[in-house]
Each structure stands twice: as C-alpha cells, then as structure tokens.
C-alpha cells in the first residue's frame, strides 16, 4: 500500500497595520501571481492564508481567493452581534469569505489587555462561526525548550478547554517577536512537537495544525525539518520574494549546512 501523501505545509501571513489600503492590494496581486505559478502551491504541497487589515478583506479576497489563497481577520469579537462599537463579529467575517481569525497575539495581550478569558471567548466565537482560529500561544520570557514546551501546552489546554474543532496553533514565543532572529530550531522543534503530541491525544481537535511564528523567514522551514507544520510570517513577507523563497523550500528542501569543525 502506498504511503499516504504528506499534509500540505501551511504558510500564513499577517500584515498587521504596516500597509496602506492600495499597498495591501498591490501586495495581494503579487502574491496571487506567485500562487498561480509556484509549484508548491499548484501541486497542493503548500497552502497559503493571509490576514490583512479589516478594510482590505473584501477586495483582497477577490484578488487572492481565485488562486487558492485563503483570507482571515486579525481579530474577532467575542460576541456575534449587538451593541459592540468598533467590533467585527464572526458571522460578518464568514459572510465576506474569511476562513481564519487570529486570536491571542502577544500585541493584543500587551497593548489591549486581552487575557486568557477574552482569548478563549474569541477562539470560541471563531469556532461557532465556522472559522479556523489561528490561536497564538507561547511563553512571554525566554526559557529552555522543555520549560517552554510545558508552559505552551498548558496555555493551549487552558484556552481550548471545553471547545471542539480544528485550530491552527501558532507557536509564537513572545520574546522572539520582532527579534533579529527566530528562536533556535531545537527550541521550536521541542515546543511544536509537544503541541503536536498534545493535539494528537485530543480527537475533538482533529485536523488541527501547528505552525511557528516569531521572526520566521526564509531558511527556517528547512532547519525545522518537518517539526513544525508551517510558518506564520510577519515582516519578512512584506517582500513577496521572501514568500517565494519559503515556497521554494517546500518544493525542493535545501541540503543541511555542513557541520563546522
């Protein structure tokens, strides 16, 4: 019996609030052209999703969706409708074509005071509206790999308590966000493997994916050697050439660098 085909590598991009509206759409057109021609995407070896700012969601969906690139929001309200000025609920996100909703990012926690209760409620809101939560987890302060794994698994367990459905667990150690370099490959592999093992023991989250974010860029996927199921890209993806470089790694993994004597 032939071996089952490997699962696609999941690449997500959050544009945060860096781009203007037209800049976002021009970037989306370049990503659409890349998705249309790159073998990693056309073969199904890679899946892409993009999280632009709210006003760009509808036009960006029109640009990217025809080429298989999914869209999602960078935030979601805890409630579905009602008197919540400035919020955007899951039903609207679903209606305009979103498939993902990011929750729990370190910036939302640090700048807007979102704690575990709010993050869990937003995760629940995404799931009940048929959206896949991109649930950011990760230790705030730098720790050893085993300690970081234990903390991160405990965080995922708290946030997903009582919830059912597939999620994307985005391991983003907060100390690595915006840093010159990502966490070490050993560190990422230890935590992502622990998260994968934890998910594998919970059928209620079948179909979930574990990806890494936090200064992720070209070359990292190869160093991780399959221990993460994808990457969550930030500023490195502002240049579509870097997205293409990551896709190149999926199509044809580069050889490991020679050991230094």
Short mmCIF file of C-alpha atoms in Angstrom, two decimals:
data_model
loop_
_atom_site.label_atom_id
_atom_site.label_comp_id
_atom_site.label_asym_id
_atom_site.label_seq_id
_atom_site.Cartn_x
_atom_site.Cartn_y
_atom_site.Cartn_z
CA UNK A 1 0.00 0.00 0.00
CA UNK A 2 1.49 3.38 -0.95
CA UNK A 3 2.40 5.75 1.86
CA UNK A 4 -0.17 8.49 2.48
CA UNK A 5 0.63 11.83 0.92
CA UNK A 6 2.19 14.30 3.38
CA UNK A 7 -0.04 17.05 4.67
CA UNK A 8 0.40 20.42 2.96
CA UNK A 9 2.68 22.91 4.63
CA UNK A 10 0.64 25.84 5.94
CA UNK A 11 2.02 29.35 5.40
CA UNK A 12 0.21 32.26 6.99
CA UNK A 13 0.94 35.97 6.67
CA UNK A 14 -0.32 38.71 8.96
CA UNK A 15 0.16 42.18 7.54
CA UNK A 16 -0.69 43.75 10.90
CA UNK A 17 -1.09 47.53 10.34
CA UNK A 18 2.00 48.10 8.22
CA UNK A 19 0.46 48.66 4.78
CA UNK A 20 -1.93 51.28 3.40
CA UNK A 21 -5.02 50.11 1.53
CA UNK A 22 -3.64 50.30 -2.01
CA UNK A 23 -0.29 48.94 -0.86
CA UNK A 24 -2.13 45.93 0.58
CA UNK A 25 -3.98 45.28 -2.67
CA UNK A 26 -0.83 45.64 -4.77
CA UNK A 27 0.95 43.19 -2.45
CA UNK A 28 -2.03 40.82 -2.75
CA UNK A 29 -1.80 40.94 -6.56
CA UNK A 30 1.86 39.89 -6.40
CA UNK A 31 1.02 37.05 -4.00
CA UNK A 32 -1.82 35.95 -6.30
CA UNK A 33 0.57 35.84 -9.25
CA UNK A 34 3.02 33.83 -7.14
CA UNK A 35 0.32 31.37 -6.07
CA UNK A 36 -0.81 30.93 -9.66
CA UNK A 37 2.60 29.82 -10.90
CA UNK A 38 4.54 28.33 -7.98
CA UNK A 39 4.69 24.51 -7.98
CA UNK A 40 4.48 24.29 -4.19
CA UNK A 41 1.03 25.91 -4.38
CA UNK A 42 -0.25 24.48 -7.63
CA UNK A 43 0.76 20.95 -6.55
CA UNK A 44 -1.01 21.30 -3.22
CA UNK A 45 2.23 20.91 -1.23
CA UNK A 46 1.62 24.31 0.36
CA UNK A 47 -1.47 26.17 1.50
CA UNK A 48 -1.44 29.94 1.98
CA UNK A 49 -3.56 32.23 4.09
CA UNK A 50 -3.35 35.99 4.50
CA UNK A 51 -4.61 38.23 7.31
CA UNK A 52 -4.87 41.84 6.08
CA UNK A 53 -6.47 44.77 7.89
CA UNK A 54 -10.29 44.69 8.09
CA UNK A 55 -10.99 47.21 5.27
CA UNK A 56 -8.94 45.20 2.80
CA UNK A 57 -10.61 41.85 3.48
CA UNK A 58 -13.27 42.05 0.77
CA UNK A 59 -11.10 43.32 -2.12
CA UNK A 60 -8.18 41.10 -1.09
CA UNK A 61 -10.48 38.09 -1.13
CA UNK A 62 -11.43 38.96 -4.70
CA UNK A 63 -7.76 39.07 -5.66
CA UNK A 64 -6.43 36.05 -3.76
CA UNK A 65 -9.25 33.52 -3.43
CA UNK A 66 -9.31 32.56 -7.15
CA UNK A 67 -5.74 31.30 -6.69
CA UNK A 68 -6.48 29.23 -3.62
CA UNK A 69 -5.17 31.72 -1.06
CA UNK A 70 -7.45 31.86 1.97
CA UNK A 71 -8.25 35.05 3.87
CA UNK A 72 -8.73 35.73 7.52
CA UNK A 73 -9.10 38.52 10.04
CA UNK A 74 -6.53 39.71 12.53
CA UNK A 75 -9.16 39.82 15.26
CA UNK A 76 -12.73 38.77 16.02
CA UNK A 77 -15.34 39.94 18.51
CA UNK A 78 -16.28 37.71 21.39
CA UNK A 79 -19.96 38.29 20.52
CA UNK A 80 -21.70 37.63 17.21
CA UNK A 81 -23.84 40.81 17.03
CA UNK A 82 -25.18 43.63 19.14
CA UNK A 83 -24.08 46.92 20.73
CA UNK A 84 -20.31 46.46 20.46
CA UNK A 85 -18.97 49.61 18.81
CA UNK A 86 -15.95 49.06 16.65
CA UNK A 87 -16.04 45.26 16.87
CA UNK A 88 -16.40 42.83 13.96
CA UNK A 89 -18.25 39.60 14.64
CA UNK A 90 -17.71 36.12 13.29
CA UNK A 91 -20.92 35.99 11.19
CA UNK A 92 -19.81 39.03 9.16
CA UNK A 93 -16.31 37.64 8.73
CA UNK A 94 -17.75 34.38 7.49
CA UNK A 95 -20.18 36.19 5.18
CA UNK A 96 -17.40 38.11 3.42
CA UNK A 97 -15.35 34.99 2.79
CA UNK A 98 -12.97 34.71 5.73
CA UNK A 99 -11.79 31.26 6.71
CA UNK A 100 -9.47 32.19 9.58
CA UNK A 101 -9.48 34.53 12.58
CA UNK A 102 -6.35 35.30 14.57
CA UNK A 103 -6.69 35.34 18.34
CA UNK A 104 -4.34 35.69 21.26
CA UNK A 105 -1.49 37.55 19.59
CA UNK A 106 1.04 38.98 22.04
CA UNK A 107 0.32 42.53 20.84
CA UNK A 108 -3.39 42.17 21.62
CA UNK A 109 -2.48 40.87 25.06
CA UNK A 110 0.14 43.54 25.79
CA UNK A 111 -1.42 46.64 24.21
CA UNK A 112 -5.12 45.95 24.67
CA UNK A 113 -5.12 43.93 27.87
CA UNK A 114 -6.61 40.76 26.43
CA UNK A 115 -6.17 37.93 28.90
CA UNK A 116 -6.96 34.25 28.73
CA UNK A 117 -10.70 34.77 29.29
CA UNK A 118 -11.02 37.07 26.27
CA UNK A 119 -8.75 34.93 24.09
CA UNK A 120 -10.75 31.81 24.92
CA UNK A 121 -14.00 33.64 24.15
CA UNK A 122 -12.67 34.84 20.79
CA UNK A 123 -11.50 31.32 19.99
CA UNK A 124 -14.98 30.03 20.77
CA UNK A 125 -16.51 32.77 18.60
CA UNK A 126 -14.39 31.72 15.65
CA UNK A 127 -15.23 28.05 16.02
CA UNK A 128 -19.00 28.53 16.35
CA UNK A 129 -18.97 30.65 13.19
CA UNK A 130 -17.11 28.09 11.10
CA UNK A 131 -13.80 29.96 11.15
CA UNK A 132 -10.49 28.34 11.99
CA UNK A 133 -8.85 30.15 14.90
CA UNK A 134 -5.18 30.98 14.43
CA UNK A 135 -4.53 30.73 18.14
CA UNK A 136 -1.22 32.31 19.15
CA UNK A 137 0.49 30.66 22.10
CA UNK A 138 3.97 30.97 23.51
CA UNK A 139 5.95 31.92 26.56
CA UNK A 140 6.50 35.59 27.37
CA UNK A 141 10.06 35.32 28.67
CA UNK A 142 12.84 33.24 27.21
CA UNK A 143 13.06 29.78 28.75
CA UNK A 144 14.67 26.45 27.99
CA UNK A 145 12.94 24.29 25.37
CA UNK A 146 11.44 21.79 27.80
CA UNK A 147 10.13 24.51 30.10
CA UNK A 148 8.75 26.46 27.14
CA UNK A 149 7.02 23.32 25.84
CA UNK A 150 5.37 22.64 29.19
CA UNK A 151 4.18 26.25 29.52
CA UNK A 152 2.87 26.41 25.97
CA UNK A 153 0.98 23.14 26.12
CA UNK A 154 -0.59 24.27 29.41
CA UNK A 155 -1.61 27.55 27.75
CA UNK A 156 -3.22 25.74 24.81
CA UNK A 157 -5.05 23.46 27.22
CA UNK A 158 -6.44 26.44 29.15
CA UNK A 159 -7.54 28.34 26.06
CA UNK A 160 -9.17 25.38 24.33
CA UNK A 161 -10.85 23.91 27.41
CA UNK A 162 -14.36 22.77 26.52
CA UNK A 163 -14.04 23.70 22.83
CA UNK A 164 -14.30 21.41 19.80
CA UNK A 165 -12.96 21.88 16.31
CA UNK A 166 -9.81 22.21 14.26
CA UNK A 167 -7.46 25.06 15.13
CA UNK A 168 -4.16 26.42 13.93
CA UNK A 169 -1.84 26.62 16.91
CA UNK A 170 0.69 29.31 16.08
CA UNK A 171 3.63 28.92 18.44
CA UNK A 172 4.98 32.44 18.84
CA UNK A 173 7.35 32.87 21.78
CA UNK A 174 6.75 36.48 22.71
CA UNK A 175 10.42 37.22 23.20
CA UNK A 176 11.12 36.21 19.58
CA UNK A 177 8.50 38.52 18.01
CA UNK A 178 10.29 41.36 16.22
CA UNK A 179 13.69 39.98 17.22
CA UNK A 180 16.57 39.87 14.71
CA UNK A 181 16.41 36.06 14.68
CA UNK A 182 13.74 33.45 15.45
CA UNK A 183 14.06 31.00 18.32
CA UNK A 184 16.55 28.22 17.70
CA UNK A 185 15.48 25.25 15.61
CA UNK A 186 15.91 22.97 18.63
CA UNK A 187 13.68 25.22 20.73
CA UNK A 188 10.96 25.44 18.08
CA UNK A 189 11.10 21.70 17.37
CA UNK A 190 10.73 20.82 21.06
CA UNK A 191 7.70 23.05 21.59
CA UNK A 192 5.96 22.29 18.29
CA UNK A 193 6.43 18.54 18.81
CA UNK A 194 4.93 18.82 22.30
CA UNK A 195 1.95 20.75 20.91
CA UNK A 196 1.50 18.17 18.14
CA UNK A 197 1.61 15.30 20.65
CA UNK A 198 -0.94 17.08 22.82
CA UNK A 199 -3.29 17.64 19.89
CA UNK A 200 -2.91 14.04 18.72
CA UNK A 201 -4.38 12.88 22.04
CA UNK A 202 -7.47 15.03 21.53
CA UNK A 203 -9.78 13.81 18.74
CA UNK A 204 -12.01 16.84 19.35
CA UNK A 205 -9.30 18.90 17.63
CA UNK A 206 -8.72 16.56 14.68
CA UNK A 207 -7.46 18.38 11.61
CA UNK A 208 -5.50 20.93 13.63
CA UNK A 209 -2.12 22.29 12.57
CA UNK A 210 0.94 23.53 14.48
CA UNK A 211 2.94 26.33 12.89
CA UNK A 212 5.71 28.62 14.09
CA UNK A 213 5.82 32.41 14.08
CA UNK A 214 8.19 34.92 15.63
CA UNK A 215 10.75 36.41 13.22
CA UNK A 216 10.17 33.48 10.86
CA UNK A 217 11.67 33.87 7.42
CA UNK A 218 13.38 32.08 4.56
CA UNK A 219 15.59 29.16 5.59
CA UNK A 220 13.78 28.38 8.82
CA UNK A 221 11.42 25.78 7.41
CA UNK A 222 14.36 23.75 6.15
CA UNK A 223 16.10 23.93 9.52
CA UNK A 224 12.94 22.74 11.25
CA UNK A 225 12.87 19.59 9.10
CA UNK A 226 9.16 18.98 9.44
CA UNK A 227 8.88 19.52 13.20
CA UNK A 228 6.57 22.45 12.52
CA UNK A 229 3.75 22.05 10.01
CA UNK A 230 4.19 25.53 8.63
CA UNK A 231 5.16 29.11 9.36
CA UNK A 232 3.34 32.26 10.40
CA UNK A 233 5.16 35.09 8.64
CA UNK A 234 5.23 38.73 9.57
CA UNK A 235 7.51 41.46 8.30
CA UNK A 236 9.66 39.10 6.22
CA UNK A 237 6.63 38.52 3.99
CA UNK A 238 6.32 42.19 3.08
CA UNK A 239 8.62 41.37 0.19
CA UNK A 240 6.87 38.68 -1.90
CA UNK A 241 10.33 37.42 -2.90
CA UNK A 242 10.71 36.13 0.65
CA UNK A 243 7.38 34.29 0.41
CA UNK A 244 8.63 32.73 -2.80
CA UNK A 245 11.88 31.71 -1.09
CA UNK A 246 9.90 29.89 1.60
CA UNK A 247 7.78 28.19 -1.06
CA UNK A 248 10.99 27.12 -2.79
CA UNK A 249 11.99 25.30 0.39
CA UNK A 250 8.74 23.33 0.27
CA UNK A 251 9.19 22.42 -3.35
CA UNK A 252 12.83 21.47 -3.02
CA UNK A 253 14.30 21.39 0.50
CA UNK A 254 17.83 22.71 0.59
CA UNK A 255 20.60 20.44 1.89
CA UNK A 256 21.52 20.89 5.52
CA UNK A 257 24.60 23.09 6.02
CA UNK A 258 27.86 21.27 6.63
CA UNK A 259 28.88 20.96 10.27
CA UNK A 260 31.57 23.37 11.42
CA UNK A 261 34.66 21.56 12.67
#
